[in-house]
Amino acid sequence: MTTGGTTDGTDAAGAAVGQKRRLRQPFVYRRHHFTPTGVLDYLFFLFAGAASTWLALLILLKGFSLGWWQVLTLLVFWGVVSYLALPRLHRILSQIYVPNYFIGRTRTSDGLLGDPVNLAWRGEEAQIHHAMREAGWILADSITPASTWEIIRSTVTKRSYPQAPVSPLLLFGRRQDFAYQQEVDGDPGQRHHVRFWKCPRGWLLPGGHQADWLAAGTYDKAVGISLFTLQFTHKIEENTDVERDHIVDTVTRANEVIAVDRIKDFSTGYHSRNGGGDAIITDGHLPIVDVTEVVADEADHPERLELALDATRIYSDSRSVSEVTKTLWRQRPLQTVVGAALVLVLLLFQAWDVISMLLDWNGLRSEVVGYSSDIAAISDDTATRIVAGVLVGVSLLIGCLQVIASTSVFRGSNRARLWILTLSTISVIVSMTNYFTGDRDLATNMYALTTIAMQVAVLLALSSDSSRMFTRFSTAALRAERQDRALED
């Protein structure tokens, strides 16, 4: 606005405030499947599955040459198959044969059908938190390196961990928004627990019923072996309706304003199995818990920031982009931490290879002699020193790049993650080529087998959905933070 030939600064100030407000809106990240990066990620995802299967076969072959040590090899073989190969194989194949629309069942992170959806809720998130806490339920921690370590400690020391994380299950293509649980007699192996998912905007249940949230409640009765992945996991009580009714009873007894409607025969009563192979029995009824009359307070708004597998945005509410970035780094997935750490461990192996080569000076000299014999001006010792210097220089350069890449991945760089995946893929392909062209020493050389195993583990960790989404979110958040700073300057 101009007055008497002068420019009022109100418009400029208003524009700046408006821009700052826009930056403080929920940070948006768009997911594109068919971009070059998306295609490259999917190829890494597939190759990691093939590489893990090949690794399992190498370990099995190694066992045949160890005599009585075969038992130990079989344990390693079981670990690779159950925690690396089978989960990735299920994840790949289930994209083909498991429906990706709502059928009243969740899916595991491996893509298998999981627990039944047996509860619906109406109301805001804060009202659900208030109702659950009032009924004696405890909010479960997210799965992070810190919470994973706490699970290990509580299991070994037989100590109670009331906030222990629950495994991720997927609904609407994303993992649960949050989960609540109740321990039984302080035993981490037994607990009531229920996962919650926010329904998409405008989405209705089959039959036209409205719900704001869906939930899956089951009772963990013991720790056992998964029928489909052979992993250690919690085994659930067969009759899931008992846990469903327990959840409804606890919240309605704690607060009389909570109403419950029940959709009878919402799904056909059935006998089935979940992703861990546990039997499921349900009558198919679906209670709808209405908490819209619950009065929530400030304590019912927990600070959380989940990385949903197909999330389209990070819910930052009124926080700044900088705060969102810091929250992302605090909740970085375990797979990202493991992948970045393994890169550094592999760097130690590479350093040992170079040191071993230098210590075996005569062996290195004999290899160089064949190449330097045609050059009369250079003595064998001089040529060996030149080759050794080049090897050390190249190794130092690659080592520095790996340290930088590992640190960058830990901080959320998607470009560094793709660079590491590319190098690991090349390394595994070279090993595969050598093996299939006649170099069978890979199946008997423990050092070479260990190196391959770590390369495959890097591929699996950094090509996982959680690691991929973390680095893409972080990269986009950092870009937005730079724009925020530029506007402030």
Tab-separated table of N, CA and C in Angstrom, residues 231-381:
chain	number	residue	atom	x	y	z
A	231	GLN	N	11.347	-66.590	13.289
A	231	GLN	CA	11.918	-65.649	14.241
A	231	GLN	C	11.291	-65.850	15.619
A	232	PHE	N	12.024	-65.410	16.652
A	232	PHE	CA	11.429	-65.331	17.980
A	232	PHE	C	10.422	-64.180	17.984
A	233	THR	N	9.233	-64.435	18.484
A	233	THR	CA	8.200	-63.416	18.489
A	233	THR	C	7.205	-63.718	19.597
A	234	HIS	N	6.330	-62.764	19.887
A	234	HIS	CA	5.261	-63.007	20.843
A	234	HIS	C	4.167	-63.847	20.180
A	235	LYS	N	3.662	-64.810	20.917
A	235	LYS	CA	2.535	-65.618	20.454
A	235	LYS	C	1.264	-65.067	21.092
A	236	ILE	N	0.223	-64.875	20.288
A	236	ILE	CA	-0.987	-64.249	20.792
A	236	ILE	C	-2.029	-65.288	21.184
A	237	GLU	N	-2.949	-64.862	22.066
A	237	GLU	CA	-4.065	-65.711	22.462
A	237	GLU	C	-4.975	-65.932	21.252
A	238	GLU	N	-5.416	-67.154	21.093
A	238	GLU	CA	-6.174	-67.533	19.896
A	238	GLU	C	-7.470	-66.750	19.747
A	239	ASN	N	-8.263	-66.634	20.820
A	239	ASN	CA	-9.560	-65.946	20.760
A	239	ASN	C	-9.336	-64.440	20.928
A	240	THR	N	-9.215	-63.733	19.829
A	240	THR	CA	-8.931	-62.296	19.881
A	240	THR	C	-10.131	-61.489	20.374
A	241	ASP	N	-11.325	-62.087	20.382
A	241	ASP	CA	-12.505	-61.370	20.866
A	241	ASP	C	-12.409	-61.090	22.363
A	242	VAL	N	-11.714	-61.955	23.101
A	242	VAL	CA	-11.553	-61.750	24.546
A	242	VAL	C	-10.774	-60.473	24.812
A	243	GLU	N	-9.695	-60.250	24.072
A	243	GLU	CA	-8.902	-59.026	24.239
A	243	GLU	C	-9.685	-57.816	23.768
A	244	ARG	N	-10.409	-57.953	22.690
A	244	ARG	CA	-11.263	-56.854	22.201
A	244	ARG	C	-12.243	-56.410	23.273
A	245	ASP	N	-12.910	-57.360	23.897
A	245	ASP	CA	-13.894	-57.027	24.927
A	245	ASP	C	-13.219	-56.487	26.185
A	246	HIS	N	-12.004	-56.951	26.486
A	246	HIS	CA	-11.264	-56.436	27.637
A	246	HIS	C	-10.955	-54.958	27.459
A	247	ILE	N	-10.543	-54.567	26.266
A	247	ILE	CA	-10.229	-53.162	25.995
A	247	ILE	C	-11.471	-52.303	26.164
A	248	VAL	N	-12.589	-52.752	25.594
A	248	VAL	CA	-13.835	-52.000	25.691
A	248	VAL	C	-14.283	-51.879	27.141
A	249	ASP	N	-14.193	-52.959	27.897
A	249	ASP	CA	-14.632	-52.948	29.294
A	249	ASP	C	-13.799	-52.006	30.140
A	250	THR	N	-12.476	-51.983	29.933
A	250	THR	CA	-11.622	-51.134	30.771
A	250	THR	C	-11.888	-49.648	30.533
A	251	VAL	N	-12.080	-49.239	29.289
A	251	VAL	CA	-12.280	-47.807	29.027
A	251	VAL	C	-13.685	-47.361	29.418
A	252	THR	N	-14.684	-48.207	29.250
A	252	THR	CA	-16.053	-47.810	29.620
A	252	THR	C	-16.243	-47.788	31.135
A	253	ARG	N	-15.566	-48.670	31.858
A	253	ARG	CA	-15.664	-48.642	33.321
A	253	ARG	C	-14.970	-47.416	33.901
A	254	ALA	N	-13.889	-46.983	33.234
A	254	ALA	CA	-13.121	-45.847	33.750
A	254	ALA	C	-13.801	-44.508	33.477
A	255	ASN	N	-14.633	-44.425	32.453
A	255	ASN	CA	-15.270	-43.148	32.101
A	255	ASN	C	-16.660	-43.427	31.556
A	256	GLU	N	-17.663	-42.973	32.285
A	256	GLU	CA	-19.046	-43.302	31.931
A	256	GLU	C	-19.565	-42.541	30.716
A	257	VAL	N	-18.844	-41.508	30.257
A	257	VAL	CA	-19.315	-40.753	29.085
A	257	VAL	C	-18.965	-41.470	27.783
A	258	ILE	N	-18.140	-42.520	27.866
A	258	ILE	CA	-17.757	-43.255	26.659
A	258	ILE	C	-18.883	-44.199	26.266
A	259	ALA	N	-19.337	-44.072	25.039
A	259	ALA	CA	-20.421	-44.911	24.519
A	259	ALA	C	-19.853	-45.942	23.550
A	260	VAL	N	-20.540	-47.058	23.435
A	260	VAL	CA	-20.092	-48.137	22.549
A	260	VAL	C	-21.255	-48.592	21.688
A	261	ASP	N	-21.042	-48.584	20.400
A	261	ASP	CA	-21.965	-49.163	19.441
A	261	ASP	C	-21.311	-50.429	18.893
A	262	ARG	N	-22.084	-51.360	18.457
A	262	ARG	CA	-21.523	-52.628	18.002
A	262	ARG	C	-22.112	-52.998	16.648
A	263	ILE	N	-21.234	-53.187	15.667
A	263	ILE	CA	-21.671	-53.654	14.356
A	263	ILE	C	-21.589	-55.176	14.368
A	264	LYS	N	-22.727	-55.818	14.405
A	264	LYS	CA	-22.728	-57.275	14.428
A	264	LYS	C	-22.458	-57.838	13.044
A	265	ASP	N	-21.719	-58.919	13.026
A	265	ASP	CA	-21.378	-59.603	11.771
A	265	ASP	C	-20.722	-58.653	10.777
A	266	PHE	N	-19.865	-57.763	11.313
A	266	PHE	CA	-19.133	-56.855	10.432
A	266	PHE	C	-18.312	-57.647	9.422
A	267	SER	N	-17.690	-58.712	9.897
A	267	SER	CA	-17.012	-59.644	9.008
A	267	SER	C	-17.485	-61.045	9.374
A	268	THR	N	-17.317	-61.962	8.467
A	268	THR	CA	-17.699	-63.333	8.748
A	268	THR	C	-16.817	-63.897	9.857
A	269	GLY	N	-17.440	-64.572	10.819
A	269	GLY	CA	-16.646	-65.237	11.839
A	269	GLY	C	-15.713	-66.248	11.195
A	270	TYR	N	-14.463	-66.248	11.594
A	270	TYR	CA	-13.516	-67.114	10.885
A	270	TYR	C	-12.426	-67.636	11.808
A	271	HIS	N	-11.762	-68.678	11.334
A	271	HIS	CA	-10.538	-69.210	11.939
A	271	HIS	C	-9.430	-68.933	10.934
A	272	SER	N	-8.331	-68.347	11.385
A	272	SER	CA	-7.252	-68.021	10.465
A	272	SER	C	-5.938	-68.016	11.238
A	273	ARG	N	-4.888	-67.454	10.631
A	273	ARG	CA	-3.588	-67.288	11.282
A	273	ARG	C	-3.062	-65.893	10.992
A	274	ASN	N	-2.285	-65.368	11.950
A	274	ASN	CA	-1.671	-64.066	11.707
A	274	ASN	C	-0.284	-64.242	11.112
A	275	GLY	N	0.472	-63.126	11.025
A	275	GLY	CA	1.776	-63.195	10.367
A	275	GLY	C	2.800	-64.032	11.094
A	276	GLY	N	2.560	-64.316	12.379
A	276	GLY	CA	3.463	-65.173	13.127
A	276	GLY	C	3.033	-66.625	13.123
A	277	GLY	N	1.938	-66.922	12.413
A	277	GLY	CA	1.443	-68.285	12.352
A	277	GLY	C	0.503	-68.647	13.484
A	278	ASP	N	0.142	-67.670	14.336
A	278	ASP	CA	-0.748	-67.942	15.459
A	278	ASP	C	-2.191	-68.061	14.983
A	279	ALA	N	-2.912	-69.018	15.553
A	279	ALA	CA	-4.318	-69.207	15.198
A	279	ALA	C	-5.151	-68.027	15.685
A	280	ILE	N	-6.178	-67.677	14.928
A	280	ILE	CA	-7.084	-66.576	15.264
A	280	ILE	C	-8.516	-67.089	15.183
A	281	ILE	N	-9.308	-66.769	16.216
A	281	ILE	CA	-10.732	-67.070	16.207
A	281	ILE	C	-11.477	-65.784	16.538
A	282	THR	N	-12.471	-65.415	15.757
A	282	THR	CA	-13.249	-64.214	16.018
A	282	THR	C	-14.681	-64.416	15.545
A	283	ASP	N	-15.607	-63.726	16.206
A	283	ASP	CA	-17.013	-63.807	15.799
A	283	ASP	C	-17.359	-62.795	14.714
A	284	GLY	N	-16.423	-61.873	14.411
A	284	GLY	CA	-16.630	-60.913	13.329
A	284	GLY	C	-17.332	-59.639	13.727
A	285	HIS	N	-17.721	-59.490	15.021
A	285	HIS	CA	-18.377	-58.251	15.457
A	285	HIS	C	-17.340	-57.134	15.605
A	286	LEU	N	-17.772	-55.880	15.395
A	286	LEU	CA	-16.865	-54.726	15.484
A	286	LEU	C	-17.456	-53.664	16.405
A	287	PRO	N	-16.952	-53.517	17.632
A	287	PRO	CA	-17.393	-52.419	18.500
A	287	PRO	C	-16.840	-51.082	18.002
A	288	ILE	N	-17.671	-50.047	18.079
A	288	ILE	CA	-17.232	-48.683	17.771
A	288	ILE	C	-17.271	-47.900	19.077
A	289	VAL	N	-16.095	-47.528	19.575
A	289	VAL	CA	-15.975	-46.826	20.848
A	289	VAL	C	-16.011	-45.323	20.583
A	290	ASP	N	-16.991	-44.643	21.173
A	290	ASP	CA	-17.176	-43.207	20.955
A	290	ASP	C	-16.622	-42.439	22.155
A	291	VAL	N	-15.518	-41.707	21.921
A	291	VAL	CA	-14.891	-40.925	22.996
A	291	VAL	C	-15.023	-39.429	22.747
A	292	THR	N	-15.984	-39.042	21.918
A	292	THR	CA	-16.125	-37.628	21.549
A	292	THR	C	-16.533	-36.751	22.729
A	293	GLU	N	-17.092	-37.364	23.794
A	293	GLU	CA	-17.499	-36.588	24.964
A	293	GLU	C	-16.403	-36.527	26.031
A	294	VAL	N	-15.303	-37.213	25.798
A	294	VAL	CA	-14.205	-37.206	26.762
A	294	VAL	C	-13.507	-35.850	26.734
A	295	VAL	N	-13.219	-35.305	27.906
A	295	VAL	CA	-12.523	-34.019	28.009
A	295	VAL	C	-11.025	-34.291	28.162
A	296	ALA	N	-10.252	-33.918	27.159
A	296	ALA	CA	-8.809	-34.145	27.171
A	296	ALA	C	-8.098	-32.920	27.712
A	297	ASP	N	-6.899	-33.096	28.239
A	297	ASP	CA	-6.105	-31.978	28.729
A	297	ASP	C	-4.761	-31.946	28.015
A	298	GLU	N	-3.888	-31.050	28.428
A	298	GLU	CA	-2.614	-30.839	27.745
A	298	GLU	C	-1.738	-32.082	27.782
A	299	ALA	N	-1.826	-32.861	28.853
A	299	ALA	CA	-0.980	-34.056	28.981
A	299	ALA	C	-1.366	-35.144	27.990
A	300	ASP	N	-2.515	-34.991	27.335
A	300	ASP	CA	-2.982	-36.011	26.405
A	300	ASP	C	-2.511	-35.757	24.978
A	301	HIS	N	-1.548	-34.869	24.809
A	301	HIS	CA	-0.971	-34.582	23.496
A	301	HIS	C	0.501	-34.969	23.514
A	302	PRO	N	0.829	-36.243	23.426
A	302	PRO	CA	2.236	-36.670	23.518
A	302	PRO	C	3.041	-36.220	22.314
A	303	GLU	N	4.333	-35.968	22.564
A	303	GLU	CA	5.243	-35.611	21.484
A	303	GLU	C	5.655	-36.893	20.763
A	304	ARG	N	5.244	-37.032	19.538
A	304	ARG	CA	5.633	-38.215	18.779
A	304	ARG	C	5.728	-37.828	17.305
A	305	LEU	N	6.545	-38.558	16.592
A	305	LEU	CA	6.744	-38.299	15.166
A	305	LEU	C	7.076	-39.623	14.507
A	306	GLU	N	6.068	-40.305	13.975
A	306	GLU	CA	6.267	-41.626	13.410
A	306	GLU	C	6.639	-41.542	11.934
A	307	LEU	N	7.499	-42.445	11.486
A	307	LEU	CA	7.841	-42.545	10.084
A	307	LEU	C	6.986	-43.644	9.459
A	308	ALA	N	5.798	-43.293	9.004
A	308	ALA	CA	4.934	-44.280	8.380
A	308	ALA	C	5.533	-44.708	7.048
A	309	LEU	N	5.312	-45.969	6.684
A	309	LEU	CA	5.960	-46.506	5.489
A	309	LEU	C	5.472	-45.826	4.220
A	310	ASP	N	4.248	-45.336	4.219
A	310	ASP	CA	3.778	-44.649	3.019
A	310	ASP	C	3.332	-43.229	3.368
A	311	ALA	N	3.907	-42.671	4.436
A	311	ALA	CA	3.472	-41.360	4.903
A	311	ALA	C	3.657	-40.307	3.820
A	312	THR	N	2.733	-39.361	3.765
A	312	THR	CA	2.848	-38.278	2.795
A	312	THR	C	3.253	-36.972	3.457
A	313	ARG	N	3.318	-36.984	4.779
A	313	ARG	CA	3.787	-35.776	5.449
A	313	ARG	C	4.193	-36.107	6.873
A	314	ILE	N	4.962	-35.229	7.452
A	314	ILE	CA	5.318	-35.329	8.855
A	314	ILE	C	4.415	-34.374	9.614
A	315	TYR	N	3.752	-34.870	10.640
A	315	TYR	CA	2.844	-34.023	11.397
A	315	TYR	C	3.646	-33.185	12.382
A	316	SER	N	3.896	-31.956	12.014
A	316	SER	CA	4.718	-31.088	12.845
A	316	SER	C	3.884	-30.121	13.665
A	317	ASP	N	2.554	-30.098	13.448
A	317	ASP	CA	1.668	-29.174	14.138
A	317	ASP	C	2.199	-27.746	13.968
A	318	SER	N	2.521	-27.076	15.083
A	318	SER	CA	2.987	-25.686	14.972
A	318	SER	C	4.484	-25.569	15.197
A	319	ARG	N	5.191	-26.693	15.151
A	319	ARG	CA	6.631	-26.631	15.387
A	319	ARG	C	7.376	-26.149	14.147
A	320	SER	N	8.584	-25.659	14.341
A	320	SER	CA	9.389	-25.188	13.225
A	320	SER	C	10.002	-26.370	12.494
A	321	VAL	N	10.480	-26.102	11.275
A	321	VAL	CA	11.128	-27.152	10.492
A	321	VAL	C	12.360	-27.667	11.213
A	322	SER	N	13.102	-26.775	11.890
A	322	SER	CA	14.289	-27.184	12.623
A	322	SER	C	13.941	-28.197	13.709
A	323	GLU	N	12.839	-27.966	14.406
A	323	GLU	CA	12.418	-28.898	15.455
A	323	GLU	C	12.010	-30.238	14.862
A	324	VAL	N	11.370	-30.203	13.694
A	324	VAL	CA	10.993	-31.445	13.016
A	324	VAL	C	12.241	-32.248	12.663
A	325	THR	N	13.256	-31.563	12.145
A	325	THR	CA	14.502	-32.237	11.766
A	325	THR	C	15.163	-32.883	12.973
A	326	LYS	N	15.226	-32.168	14.089
A	326	LYS	CA	15.835	-32.721	15.300
A	326	LYS	C	15.048	-33.930	15.798
A	327	THR	N	13.724	-33.859	15.718
A	327	THR	CA	12.896	-34.982	16.158
A	327	THR	C	13.121	-36.193	15.265
A	328	LEU	N	13.275	-35.959	13.970
A	328	LEU	CA	13.572	-37.045	13.043
A	328	LEU	C	14.864	-37.754	13.430
A	329	TRP	N	15.901	-36.994	13.720
A	329	TRP	CA	17.209	-37.586	14.037
A	329	TRP	C	17.156	-38.347	15.356
A	330	ARG	N	16.359	-37.852	16.323
A	330	ARG	CA	16.238	-38.583	17.586
A	330	ARG	C	15.532	-39.917	17.392
A	331	GLN	N	14.651	-40.007	16.392
A	331	GLN	CA	13.866	-41.218	16.180
A	331	GLN	C	14.293	-41.950	14.919
A	332	ARG	N	15.567	-41.818	14.565
A	332	ARG	CA	16.050	-42.527	13.383
A	332	ARG	C	15.870	-44.022	13.558
A	333	PRO	N	15.491	-44.736	12.490
A	333	PRO	CA	15.227	-46.176	12.590
A	333	PRO	C	16.475	-46.967	12.942
A	334	LEU	N	16.267	-48.107	13.581
A	334	LEU	CA	17.372	-48.983	13.954
A	334	LEU	C	18.123	-49.460	12.718
A	335	GLN	N	17.396	-49.707	11.613
A	335	GLN	CA	18.044	-50.187	10.386
A	335	GLN	C	19.079	-49.187	9.882
A	336	THR	N	18.778	-47.902	9.996
A	336	THR	CA	19.729	-46.882	9.542
A	336	THR	C	20.983	-46.883	10.400
A	337	VAL	N	20.814	-47.011	11.707
A	337	VAL	CA	21.957	-47.043	12.617
A	337	VAL	C	22.830	-48.266	12.329
A	338	VAL	N	22.183	-49.423	12.147
A	338	VAL	CA	22.930	-50.662	11.877
A	338	VAL	C	23.680	-50.558	10.552
A	339	GLY	N	23.002	-50.067	9.507
A	339	GLY	CA	23.643	-49.943	8.200
A	339	GLY	C	24.846	-49.016	8.234
A	340	ALA	N	24.693	-47.862	8.890
A	340	ALA	CA	25.806	-46.907	8.977
A	340	ALA	C	26.958	-47.490	9.785
A	341	ALA	N	26.649	-48.216	10.858
A	341	ALA	CA	27.701	-48.811	11.690
A	341	ALA	C	28.447	-49.908	10.939
A	342	LEU	N	27.727	-50.720	10.172
A	342	LEU	CA	28.373	-51.799	9.425
A	342	LEU	C	29.335	-51.266	8.369
A	343	VAL	N	29.028	-50.105	7.805
A	343	VAL	CA	29.939	-49.492	6.833
A	343	VAL	C	31.282	-49.203	7.492
A	344	LEU	N	31.247	-48.720	8.728
A	344	LEU	CA	32.492	-48.438	9.443
A	344	LEU	C	33.230	-49.729	9.813
A	345	VAL	N	32.474	-50.768	10.178
A	345	VAL	CA	33.108	-52.057	10.479
A	345	VAL	C	33.790	-52.617	9.228
A	346	LEU	N	33.129	-52.507	8.084
A	346	LEU	CA	33.729	-52.958	6.822
A	346	LEU	C	34.993	-52.170	6.505
A	347	LEU	N	35.018	-50.925	6.910
A	347	LEU	CA	36.213	-50.102	6.701
A	347	LEU	C	37.395	-50.686	7.468
A	348	LEU	N	37.157	-51.199	8.660
A	348	LEU	CA	38.222	-51.848	9.435
A	348	LEU	C	38.727	-53.103	8.732
A	349	PHE	N	37.794	-53.869	8.129
A	349	PHE	CA	38.201	-55.058	7.383
A	349	PHE	C	39.064	-54.677	6.187
A	350	GLN	N	38.689	-53.609	5.490
A	350	GLN	CA	39.463	-53.168	4.336
A	350	GLN	C	40.843	-52.690	4.765
A	351	ALA	N	40.908	-51.998	5.905
A	351	ALA	CA	42.203	-51.545	6.413
A	351	ALA	C	43.094	-52.741	6.758
A	352	TRP	N	42.491	-53.785	7.316
A	352	TRP	CA	43.257	-54.989	7.635
A	352	TRP	C	43.784	-55.658	6.366
A	353	ASP	N	42.986	-55.655	5.305
A	353	ASP	CA	43.439	-56.226	4.031
A	353	ASP	C	44.680	-55.498	3.514
A	354	VAL	N	44.647	-54.168	3.581
A	354	VAL	CA	45.789	-53.381	3.090
A	354	VAL	C	47.018	-53.617	3.963
A	355	ILE	N	46.816	-53.626	5.290
A	355	ILE	CA	47.947	-53.849	6.194
A	355	ILE	C	48.552	-55.233	5.975
A	356	SER	N	47.685	-56.233	5.788
A	356	SER	CA	48.181	-57.598	5.553
A	356	SER	C	48.988	-57.664	4.267
A	357	MET	N	48.548	-56.946	3.248
A	357	MET	CA	49.268	-56.946	1.973
A	357	MET	C	50.636	-56.282	2.120
A	358	LEU	N	50.686	-55.203	2.898
A	358	LEU	CA	51.957	-54.508	3.091
A	358	LEU	C	52.920	-55.330	3.947
A	359	LEU	N	52.374	-56.049	4.927
A	359	LEU	CA	53.229	-56.893	5.768
A	359	LEU	C	53.818	-58.058	4.983
A	360	ASP	N	53.050	-58.521	4.011
A	360	ASP	CA	53.571	-59.586	3.136
A	360	ASP	C	54.302	-58.941	1.954
A	361	TRP	N	55.401	-58.272	2.275
A	361	TRP	CA	56.115	-57.478	1.256
A	361	TRP	C	56.648	-58.347	0.127
A	362	ASN	N	57.163	-59.506	0.453
A	362	ASN	CA	57.702	-60.377	-0.597
A	362	ASN	C	56.607	-60.863	-1.539
A	363	GLY	N	55.438	-61.159	-0.981
A	363	GLY	CA	54.329	-61.571	-1.833
A	363	GLY	C	53.885	-60.459	-2.763
A	364	LEU	N	53.823	-59.228	-2.235
A	364	LEU	CA	53.458	-58.088	-3.059
A	364	LEU	C	54.521	-57.833	-4.117
A	365	ARG	N	55.803	-57.981	-3.720
A	365	ARG	CA	56.900	-57.742	-4.668
A	365	ARG	C	56.859	-58.755	-5.809
A	366	SER	N	56.533	-60.004	-5.486
A	366	SER	CA	56.493	-61.034	-6.535
A	366	SER	C	55.377	-60.770	-7.535
A	367	GLU	N	54.269	-60.207	-7.062
A	367	GLU	CA	53.173	-59.879	-7.967
A	367	GLU	C	53.534	-58.693	-8.854
A	368	VAL	N	54.275	-57.724	-8.270
A	368	VAL	CA	54.635	-56.525	-9.029
A	368	VAL	C	55.722	-56.831	-10.053
A	369	VAL	N	56.611	-57.805	-9.747
A	369	VAL	CA	57.736	-58.112	-10.640
A	369	VAL	C	57.257	-58.448	-12.043
A	370	GLY	N	56.202	-59.203	-12.148
A	370	GLY	CA	55.705	-59.595	-13.464
A	370	GLY	C	55.278	-58.426	-14.311
A	371	TYR	N	54.804	-57.360	-13.677
A	371	TYR	CA	54.346	-56.189	-14.422
A	371	TYR	C	55.474	-55.187	-14.677
A	372	SER	N	56.488	-55.172	-13.779
A	372	SER	CA	57.552	-54.168	-13.920
A	372	SER	C	58.757	-54.683	-14.696
A	373	SER	N	58.772	-55.973	-15.021
A	373	SER	CA	59.950	-56.541	-15.694
A	373	SER	C	60.175	-55.952	-17.072
A	374	ASP	N	59.119	-55.466	-17.690
A	374	ASP	CA	59.247	-54.893	-19.039
A	374	ASP	C	59.742	-53.454	-19.007
A	375	ILE	N	59.783	-52.857	-17.810
A	375	ILE	CA	60.212	-51.460	-17.707
A	375	ILE	C	61.589	-51.444	-17.050
A	376	ALA	N	62.632	-51.332	-17.884
A	376	ALA	CA	64.007	-51.462	-17.389
A	376	ALA	C	64.406	-50.324	-16.458
A	377	ALA	N	63.755	-49.169	-16.621
A	377	ALA	CA	64.162	-47.995	-15.851
A	377	ALA	C	63.702	-48.070	-14.399
A	378	ILE	N	62.808	-48.966	-14.084
A	378	ILE	CA	62.276	-49.046	-12.727
A	378	ILE	C	62.669	-50.386	-12.126
A	379	SER	N	63.290	-50.327	-10.973
A	379	SER	CA	63.672	-51.561	-10.289
A	379	SER	C	62.448	-52.194	-9.636
A	380	ASP	N	62.602	-53.447	-9.284
A	380	ASP	CA	61.488	-54.160	-8.665
A	380	ASP	C	61.096	-53.523	-7.338
A	381	ASP	N	62.069	-53.140	-6.534
A	381	ASP	CA	61.776	-52.536	-5.232
A	381	ASP	C	61.065	-51.188	-5.389
